[in-house]
CSV table of C-alpha atoms in Angstrom, one decimal:
chain,number,residue,atom,x,y,z
A,1182,UNK,CA,-68.1,49.3,77.1
A,1183,UNK,CA,-65.4,47.5,78.9
A,1184,UNK,CA,-61.9,49.0,79.5
A,1185,UNK,CA,-60.4,46.6,76.9
A,1186,UNK,CA,-63.1,47.3,74.3
A,1187,UNK,CA,-62.6,51.1,74.9
A,1188,UNK,CA,-58.8,50.6,74.6
A,1189,UNK,CA,-59.1,48.9,71.2
A,1190,UNK,CA,-61.6,51.5,70.0
A,1191,UNK,CA,-59.4,54.5,71.1
A,1192,UNK,CA,-56.3,52.9,69.6
A,1193,UNK,CA,-58.0,52.1,66.3
A,1194,UNK,CA,-59.3,55.6,65.9
A,1195,UNK,CA,-55.9,57.0,66.8
A,1196,UNK,CA,-54.2,54.8,64.2
A,1197,UNK,CA,-56.6,56.2,61.6
A,1198,UNK,CA,-55.6,59.7,62.4
A,1199,UNK,CA,-52.0,58.8,62.2
A,1200,UNK,CA,-52.5,57.1,58.8
A,1201,UNK,CA,-54.0,60.3,57.4
A,1202,UNK,CA,-51.0,62.2,58.9
A,1203,UNK,CA,-48.5,59.9,57.3
A,1204,UNK,CA,-50.4,60.0,54.0
A,1205,UNK,CA,-50.2,63.8,54.0
A,1206,UNK,CA,-46.4,63.6,54.5
A,1207,UNK,CA,-46.1,61.1,51.6
A,1208,UNK,CA,-45.1,58.2,53.8
A,1209,UNK,CA,-47.2,55.5,52.1
A,1210,UNK,CA,-45.6,52.7,54.1
A,1211,UNK,CA,-46.5,54.1,57.5
A,1212,UNK,CA,-49.9,55.3,56.2
A,1213,UNK,CA,-50.6,51.7,55.1
A,1214,UNK,CA,-49.5,50.1,58.3
A,1215,UNK,CA,-51.5,52.5,60.4
A,1216,UNK,CA,-54.5,51.9,58.2
A,1217,UNK,CA,-54.2,48.2,58.9
A,1218,UNK,CA,-53.8,48.8,62.6
A,1219,UNK,CA,-56.9,51.0,62.7
A,1220,UNK,CA,-59.0,48.2,61.1
A,1221,UNK,CA,-57.5,45.4,63.2
A,1222,UNK,CA,-57.9,47.3,66.5
A,1223,UNK,CA,-61.6,48.0,65.7
A,1224,UNK,CA,-62.2,44.4,64.8
A,1225,UNK,CA,-60.6,43.4,68.1
A,1226,UNK,CA,-62.9,45.9,69.8
A,1227,UNK,CA,-66.0,44.4,68.5
A,1228,UNK,CA,-64.8,40.8,69.1
A,1229,UNK,CA,-63.8,41.7,72.7
A,1230,UNK,CA,-67.3,43.2,73.3
A,1231,UNK,CA,-68.9,40.0,72.1
A,1232,UNK,CA,-66.6,37.6,73.8
A,1233,UNK,CA,-65.1,36.3,70.6
A,1234,UNK,CA,-61.5,35.4,70.2
A,1235,UNK,CA,-59.2,38.0,68.6
A,1236,UNK,CA,-55.6,36.9,69.2
A,1237,UNK,CA,-54.6,36.1,65.6
A,1238,UNK,CA,-55.2,37.3,62.0
A,1239,UNK,CA,-57.3,34.2,61.6
A,1240,UNK,CA,-59.6,35.3,64.5
A,1241,UNK,CA,-59.9,38.8,63.0
A,1242,UNK,CA,-61.0,37.4,59.6
A,1243,UNK,CA,-63.5,35.1,61.3
A,1244,UNK,CA,-64.9,38.0,63.2
A,1245,UNK,CA,-65.3,40.0,59.9
A,1246,UNK,CA,-67.0,37.0,58.3
A,1247,UNK,CA,-69.4,36.7,61.2
A,1248,UNK,CA,-70.2,40.4,61.2
A,1249,UNK,CA,-70.8,40.5,57.5
A,1250,UNK,CA,-73.2,37.6,57.8
A,1251,UNK,CA,-74.9,39.1,60.9
A,1252,UNK,CA,-75.5,42.5,59.3
A,1253,UNK,CA,-75.8,41.5,55.7
A,1254,UNK,CA,-73.2,44.3,54.9
A,1255,UNK,CA,-70.6,42.9,52.5
A,1256,UNK,CA,-68.8,46.3,52.7
A,1257,UNK,CA,-67.4,45.1,56.0
A,1258,UNK,CA,-65.5,42.3,54.2
A,1259,UNK,CA,-64.4,44.7,51.5
A,1260,UNK,CA,-63.2,47.2,54.1
A,1261,UNK,CA,-61.1,44.6,55.9
A,1262,UNK,CA,-59.7,43.3,52.6
A,1263,UNK,CA,-58.6,46.8,51.8
A,1264,UNK,CA,-56.9,46.9,55.2
A,1265,UNK,CA,-55.2,43.6,54.5
A,1266,UNK,CA,-53.9,45.1,51.2
A,1267,UNK,CA,-52.5,48.1,53.2
A,1268,UNK,CA,-50.8,45.6,55.6
A,1269,UNK,CA,-49.1,43.9,52.7
A,1270,UNK,CA,-48.1,47.3,51.2
A,1271,UNK,CA,-46.2,48.1,54.4
A,1272,UNK,CA,-43.9,45.2,53.6
A,1273,UNK,CA,-43.8,45.4,49.8
A,1274,UNK,CA,-44.4,49.1,49.0
A,1275,UNK,CA,-46.1,48.3,45.6
A,1276,UNK,CA,-49.3,50.4,46.0
A,1277,UNK,CA,-49.3,53.8,44.4
A,1278,UNK,CA,-50.6,56.8,46.4
A,1279,UNK,CA,-54.0,56.8,44.8
A,1280,UNK,CA,-54.6,53.2,45.8
A,1281,UNK,CA,-53.5,53.9,49.4
A,1282,UNK,CA,-55.9,56.9,49.5
A,1283,UNK,CA,-58.8,54.7,48.3
A,1284,UNK,CA,-58.0,51.9,50.7
A,1285,UNK,CA,-57.7,54.3,53.6
A,1286,UNK,CA,-61.1,55.7,52.7
A,1287,UNK,CA,-62.5,52.1,52.9
A,1288,UNK,CA,-60.8,51.5,56.2
A,1289,UNK,CA,-62.3,54.7,57.6
A,1290,UNK,CA,-65.8,53.6,56.5
A,1291,UNK,CA,-65.1,50.2,58.2
A,1292,UNK,CA,-64.0,51.9,61.4
A,1293,UNK,CA,-67.2,53.9,61.6
A,1294,UNK,CA,-69.3,50.8,61.0
A,1295,UNK,CA,-67.5,48.8,63.6
A,1296,UNK,CA,-67.8,51.6,66.1
A,1297,UNK,CA,-71.5,51.8,65.5
A,1298,UNK,CA,-71.8,48.0,66.0
A,1299,UNK,CA,-70.2,48.4,69.4
A,1300,UNK,CA,-72.7,51.1,70.2
A,1301,UNK,CA,-75.6,48.7,69.5
A,1302,UNK,CA,-74.5,46.3,72.3
């Protein structure tokens, strides 16, 4: 694993820990944004490892689409869509706590899947 790939992986996993911490404190906005950050950093990690572009949201979504097709696992798309909802929630604050919990659970599943994809390279 390259230094850059490792950086994105470490950062993504760290953001997930912070998301759970903020959630426990009742800070849904920060929990949401760290959930998004965890997913985005892990997508960047996989893209970096494969030599795919990852400088924009568009690139991240294209990576997710490619990975879902490659693996046949549509949960990858759903997990990243949940992360996108969390990203929006950071700005709008319209998601209730139970939704944030569910979306963070989906993001956690996504993080684990993406980490395992990096391990397969």
